[in-house]
Short mmCIF file of C-alpha atoms in Angstrom, two decimals:
data_model
loop_
_atom_site.label_atom_id
_atom_site.label_comp_id
_atom_site.label_asym_id
_atom_site.label_seq_id
_atom_site.Cartn_x
_atom_site.Cartn_y
_atom_site.Cartn_z
CA MET A 16 2.53 33.12 33.87
CA SER A 17 -1.13 33.15 32.77
CA SER A 18 -2.72 30.47 30.61
CA THR A 19 -3.29 33.15 27.94
CA MET A 20 0.42 33.77 27.59
CA ALA A 21 1.08 30.05 27.48
CA ALA A 22 -1.42 29.57 24.69
CA ALA A 23 0.06 32.44 22.69
CA SER A 24 3.55 30.95 22.81
CA PRO A 25 3.07 27.18 23.16
CA SER A 26 6.55 26.39 21.91
CA VAL A 27 8.32 28.45 24.58
CA LEU A 28 8.66 26.76 27.96
CA ILE A 29 10.39 28.37 30.93
CA PRO A 30 13.28 26.05 31.88
CA PRO A 31 12.93 24.38 35.26
CA SER A 32 16.10 26.03 36.54
CA SER A 33 14.43 29.44 36.44
CA ILE A 34 11.90 28.49 39.12
CA PHE A 35 14.34 27.01 41.67
CA ARG A 36 14.85 28.70 45.01
CA LYS A 37 17.28 27.92 47.86
CA GLY A 38 15.78 26.32 50.93
CA THR A 39 16.83 27.39 54.35
CA GLY A 40 18.25 23.94 54.92
CA GLY A 41 20.35 23.62 51.80
CA ASN A 42 20.60 24.05 48.06
CA VAL A 43 18.96 21.98 45.35
CA ASP A 44 21.31 20.53 42.73
CA ARG A 45 19.89 21.85 39.41
CA ARG A 46 22.12 19.60 37.29
CA ASN A 47 20.29 16.49 38.49
CA TYR A 48 16.86 17.89 37.64
CA SER A 49 15.30 15.88 34.78
CA ASN A 50 12.57 18.34 33.78
CA SER A 51 10.20 16.64 36.17
CA ALA A 52 9.05 17.27 39.73
CA VAL A 53 9.63 13.57 40.44
CA SER A 54 13.41 14.01 40.74
CA LEU A 55 12.87 16.76 43.32
CA LYS A 56 10.58 14.59 45.38
CA CYS A 57 13.24 11.87 45.43
CA ARG A 58 15.41 14.22 47.50
CA ALA A 59 12.79 14.52 50.24
CA HIS A 60 14.82 12.30 52.59
CA GLN A 61 17.50 15.02 52.92
CA ASP A 62 15.39 17.36 55.03
CA SER A 63 11.82 18.54 55.37
CA GLU A 64 12.53 21.95 53.88
CA SER A 65 13.82 20.38 50.66
CA ASN A 66 10.64 18.35 50.55
CA ASP A 67 8.57 21.53 50.89
CA LEU A 68 10.58 23.02 48.07
CA SER A 69 9.84 19.99 45.89
CA VAL A 70 6.11 20.44 46.40
CA LYS A 71 6.27 24.15 45.60
CA VAL A 72 8.36 23.59 42.49
CA SER A 73 6.11 20.74 41.38
CA ARG A 74 3.04 22.93 41.65
CA ARG A 75 4.67 25.85 39.86
CA TRP A 76 6.04 23.59 37.11
CA ALA A 77 2.61 21.98 36.63
CA ALA A 78 1.08 25.45 36.42
CA LEU A 79 3.48 26.21 33.57
CA VAL A 80 3.24 22.92 31.70
CA LEU A 81 -0.49 22.14 31.85
CA PRO A 82 -1.71 25.31 30.10
CA VAL A 83 0.94 24.85 27.42
CA SER A 84 0.09 21.20 26.84
CA THR A 85 -3.58 22.17 26.63
CA ALA A 86 -2.74 24.83 24.09
CA LEU A 87 -0.67 22.39 22.07
CA GLY A 88 -3.55 19.96 22.05
CA GLY A 89 -5.70 22.53 20.30
CA VAL A 90 -3.12 23.19 17.61
CA VAL A 91 -2.93 19.64 16.25
CA ALA A 92 -3.51 19.78 12.52
CA SER A 93 -6.75 18.22 11.36
CA PRO A 94 -6.57 15.43 8.78
CA ARG A 95 -6.28 16.55 5.18
CA ASN A 96 -9.77 15.37 4.42
CA SER A 97 -11.66 16.44 7.52
CA LEU A 98 -14.32 19.11 7.36
CA SER A 99 -13.30 22.74 7.73
CA ALA A 100 -13.67 24.57 11.03
CA GLU A 101 -16.85 26.27 9.84
CA GLU A 102 -18.28 22.97 8.65
CA GLN A 103 -17.35 21.30 11.91
CA MET A 104 -19.33 23.92 13.83
CA GLN A 105 -22.30 23.31 11.57
CA CYS A 106 -21.89 19.59 12.16
CA ALA A 107 -22.70 20.18 15.80
CA ASP A 108 -26.32 20.54 14.70
CA GLY A 109 -26.37 16.89 13.61
CA ASN A 110 -26.18 17.59 9.87
CA CYS A 111 -23.10 15.45 9.23
CA GLY A 112 -22.72 11.79 8.46
CA LYS A 113 -20.77 9.22 6.49
CA VAL A 114 -20.90 8.45 2.79
CA VAL A 115 -19.64 5.44 0.84
CA LEU A 116 -18.73 5.38 -2.84
CA ARG A 117 -18.48 2.11 -4.73
CA THR A 118 -17.21 1.94 -8.30
CA LEU A 119 -18.97 -0.52 -10.62
CA SER A 120 -18.50 -2.18 -13.97
CA GLY A 121 -19.37 -0.25 -17.10
CA CYS A 122 -16.69 2.44 -16.72
CA GLY A 123 -14.66 3.90 -19.55
CA LEU A 124 -11.47 5.80 -20.27
CA GLY A 125 -10.55 7.65 -23.44
CA VAL A 126 -7.44 9.61 -24.41
CA ALA A 127 -6.97 11.84 -27.45
CA ARG A 128 -8.49 10.25 -30.56
CA TYR A 129 -7.72 6.68 -29.57
CA PRO A 130 -10.59 4.19 -29.14
CA ASP A 131 -12.09 4.10 -25.66
CA PHE A 132 -11.03 1.57 -23.07
CA VAL A 133 -13.96 -0.43 -21.68
CA TYR A 134 -13.13 -0.61 -18.02
CA ASN A 135 -14.52 -2.68 -15.16
CA ALA A 136 -13.85 -0.87 -11.88
CA ASP A 137 -16.14 -3.08 -9.80
CA GLY A 138 -14.97 -3.44 -6.21
CA GLY A 139 -13.27 -0.06 -5.93
CA GLY A 140 -14.33 2.96 -3.92
CA GLY A 141 -13.99 4.37 -0.44
CA SER A 142 -15.65 6.26 2.38
CA GLY A 143 -15.90 9.90 3.36
CA GLU A 144 -17.86 12.60 5.15
CA SER A 145 -21.15 14.21 4.24
CA GLN A 146 -22.92 17.34 5.39
CA GLU A 147 -26.43 18.56 4.71
CA LEU A 148 -26.34 22.23 3.69
CA ALA A 149 -28.97 24.90 4.19
CA ASP A 150 -29.59 25.22 0.44
CA GLY A 151 -30.70 21.59 0.18
CA ARG A 152 -27.48 20.24 -1.29
CA THR A 153 -25.22 17.68 0.35
CA PHE A 154 -21.49 18.26 0.56
CA VAL A 155 -19.35 15.10 0.36
CA ARG A 156 -15.62 14.60 0.72
CA PHE A 157 -13.90 11.24 0.28
CA ASP A 158 -10.64 10.28 1.95
CA PRO A 159 -8.06 9.77 -0.85
CA ASP A 160 -6.04 7.47 1.40
CA GLN A 161 -9.00 5.09 1.54
CA LEU A 162 -10.22 5.63 -2.02
CA LYS A 163 -9.12 2.71 -4.19
CA ILE A 164 -9.65 2.50 -7.95
CA PRO A 165 -8.68 -0.74 -9.72
CA PRO A 166 -5.85 -0.31 -12.24
CA VAL A 167 -6.47 -0.37 -15.96
CA SER A 168 -5.00 -3.75 -16.92
CA MET A 169 -5.71 -6.99 -18.75
CA LEU A 170 -7.87 -8.06 -15.79
CA THR A 171 -10.17 -5.05 -15.91
CA THR A 172 -9.99 -3.50 -19.36
CA THR A 173 -10.56 -4.27 -23.02
CA LEU A 174 -9.69 -2.26 -26.12
CA LEU A 175 -11.62 -2.96 -29.32
CA GLY A 176 -13.03 -6.04 -27.63
CA LEU A 177 -9.65 -7.50 -26.70
CA PRO A 178 -7.95 -7.58 -23.28
CA LEU A 179 -4.97 -5.33 -22.82
CA PRO A 180 -1.56 -6.97 -23.21
CA PRO A 181 -0.45 -8.41 -19.84
CA PHE A 182 2.50 -6.04 -19.52
CA LEU A 183 0.45 -2.83 -19.91
CA LYS A 184 -1.01 -1.19 -16.80
CA ILE A 185 -2.32 2.22 -15.75
CA GLU A 186 -2.45 2.78 -12.00
CA ILE A 187 -4.91 5.41 -10.81
CA VAL A 188 -3.94 7.18 -7.57
CA PRO A 189 -6.66 9.58 -6.31
CA GLN A 190 -5.55 12.84 -4.74
CA ASN A 191 -8.91 14.48 -4.13
CA LEU A 192 -12.61 13.73 -4.58
CA GLU A 193 -15.17 16.13 -3.15
CA GLY A 194 -18.18 18.13 -4.19
CA TYR A 195 -21.94 18.43 -4.02
CA LEU A 196 -25.01 16.41 -4.84
CA GLU A 197 -28.72 17.17 -4.84
CA ARG A 198 -30.74 14.32 -3.45
CA SER A 199 -33.98 15.78 -4.77
CA THR A 200 -32.80 15.88 -8.39
CA GLY A 201 -29.96 13.33 -8.39
CA LYS A 202 -27.45 15.81 -9.77
CA VAL A 203 -23.83 15.21 -8.71
CA GLU A 204 -20.68 17.29 -9.25
CA LEU A 205 -17.40 16.12 -7.72
CA LYS A 206 -13.95 17.64 -8.10
CA PHE A 207 -11.61 14.82 -9.06
CA LEU A 208 -7.82 14.96 -8.99
CA ALA A 209 -5.70 11.89 -9.65
CA LYS A 210 -2.35 10.74 -10.98
CA PHE A 211 -2.28 8.11 -13.71
CA TYR A 212 0.89 5.97 -13.87
CA PHE A 213 1.47 4.20 -17.19
CA THR A 214 3.83 1.23 -17.01
CA VAL A 215 5.10 -1.44 -19.40
CA GLY A 216 6.16 -4.29 -17.15
CA THR A 217 9.36 -3.38 -15.34
CA LEU A 218 10.92 -1.82 -18.44
CA TYR A 219 9.13 1.51 -18.56
CA ARG A 220 7.31 3.79 -16.15
CA ALA A 221 6.17 7.18 -17.41
CA PRO A 222 5.90 10.27 -15.24
CA PRO A 223 2.40 10.57 -13.79
CA LEU A 224 -0.31 12.06 -15.96
CA VAL A 225 -2.31 14.51 -13.85
CA VAL A 226 -6.06 14.35 -14.42
CA ASN A 227 -7.94 17.28 -12.89
CA THR A 228 -11.62 17.48 -13.74
CA VAL A 229 -15.18 17.62 -12.44
CA LEU A 230 -17.04 14.33 -12.48
CA THR A 231 -20.69 15.09 -13.07
CA THR A 232 -23.98 13.44 -13.90
CA GLU A 233 -24.56 16.13 -16.53
CA ALA A 234 -23.21 16.54 -20.07
CA VAL A 235 -19.57 17.57 -20.59
CA GLN A 236 -17.63 18.53 -23.68
CA GLY A 237 -13.95 19.18 -24.32
CA ALA A 238 -12.06 20.02 -27.49
CA LEU A 239 -11.95 16.37 -28.60
CA ARG A 240 -13.96 14.42 -26.07
CA GLY A 241 -17.42 14.61 -24.56
CA GLY A 242 -19.94 12.54 -22.69
CA LYS A 243 -23.11 12.55 -20.65
CA GLY A 244 -23.65 11.16 -17.18
CA LYS A 245 -26.67 9.70 -15.48
CA ARG A 246 -28.24 11.12 -12.34
CA LEU A 247 -28.63 9.28 -9.06
CA ASP A 248 -31.53 6.87 -8.91
CA SER A 249 -33.41 5.74 -5.83
CA SER A 250 -30.74 3.12 -5.12
CA GLY A 251 -27.83 5.57 -5.34
CA ASN A 252 -26.59 4.37 -8.72
CA CYS A 253 -25.22 6.98 -11.11
CA LYS A 254 -22.82 7.55 -13.97
CA LEU A 255 -20.20 10.28 -13.58
CA VAL A 256 -18.31 11.73 -16.53
CA GLY A 257 -15.51 14.27 -16.79
CA VAL A 258 -13.17 15.68 -19.41
CA ALA A 259 -9.70 16.84 -18.39
CA LEU A 260 -6.99 18.52 -20.41
CA VAL A 261 -3.86 16.48 -19.72
CA ASP A 262 -0.67 18.54 -19.89
CA PRO A 263 2.63 17.28 -21.33
CA VAL A 264 5.05 15.47 -19.03
CA ASP A 265 8.81 15.20 -18.95
CA ASP A 266 8.81 12.24 -21.31
CA LEU A 267 9.14 12.61 -25.08
CA PHE A 268 7.68 9.19 -25.87
CA MET A 269 4.55 9.73 -23.77
CA ASN A 270 4.01 13.25 -25.10
CA THR A 271 4.28 11.99 -28.67
CA PHE A 272 2.29 8.79 -28.18
CA LEU A 273 -0.66 10.56 -26.54
CA THR A 274 -0.23 13.84 -28.49
CA LEU A 275 -0.15 15.80 -25.24
CA PRO A 276 -1.69 18.15 -24.36
CA THR A 277 -4.98 16.46 -25.12
CA ASP A 278 -8.38 15.53 -23.75
CA CYS A 279 -8.91 12.64 -21.37
CA LEU A 280 -12.45 11.34 -20.89
CA ALA A 281 -13.31 9.50 -17.68
CA GLU A 282 -16.60 7.63 -17.21
CA MET A 283 -17.33 6.17 -13.78
CA ALA A 284 -20.31 4.00 -12.95
CA ALA A 285 -20.81 4.27 -9.22
CA LYS A 286 -23.12 3.77 -6.28
CA ILE A 287 -23.29 6.39 -3.53
CA THR A 288 -24.70 5.39 -0.15
CA PHE A 289 -25.22 7.48 2.99
CA ILE A 290 -24.84 5.82 6.37
#
């Protein structure tokens, strides 16, 4: 069988029994074959012809298995956040690198017509990949598994100048953060997808609120909410803002309390560093 055929059907292996042949000095017991040429070689003490058969079978079995294992190695799925195949080819030119995002204090979160939360996200962030594009922009993609954003809680957030009650918490679980920035102008636009989990101690946990928006250094405006970001400075500091329309969830209390669907404003003070 050719390596081309093996690559085309990597999940189909010819069973070892199909490549056995009788030696002139005796028969090989197929039932004791353990899918490996080693078990055949262990029978070499019976006679020299059986040993010759072991070598032949071993070579033929290796010829079948090696191309298939090579093909399987090329089919391994790339990580969810790795660059695409086209981008990986471009990366061969040395245009790719690493990028680090750090969230800072001075963040904010607003929902519907309620007063804004003043939110300190200092210490959060994560790492990702970057690629210099031919048009002068830089593509960045952050690994959501490594991207950590501190929860909205009494330790990080105030409302109307007062800390949140100790039993209230909003966990932010990023799902995706990727986009483009222009180093020459400081403009940044990142697609942001996250789930927000609102909890009241151990008594109540609402279904996740899905926030899907574009975080940008430019001005944004929704039906109820709006804001303006701040472009990257020479140190990599910026302010990203985004407005998302949050859809209703399967929870009457949450839908009523937040008047869903409604606008959600996210303001993120951040520092972006390339390494």
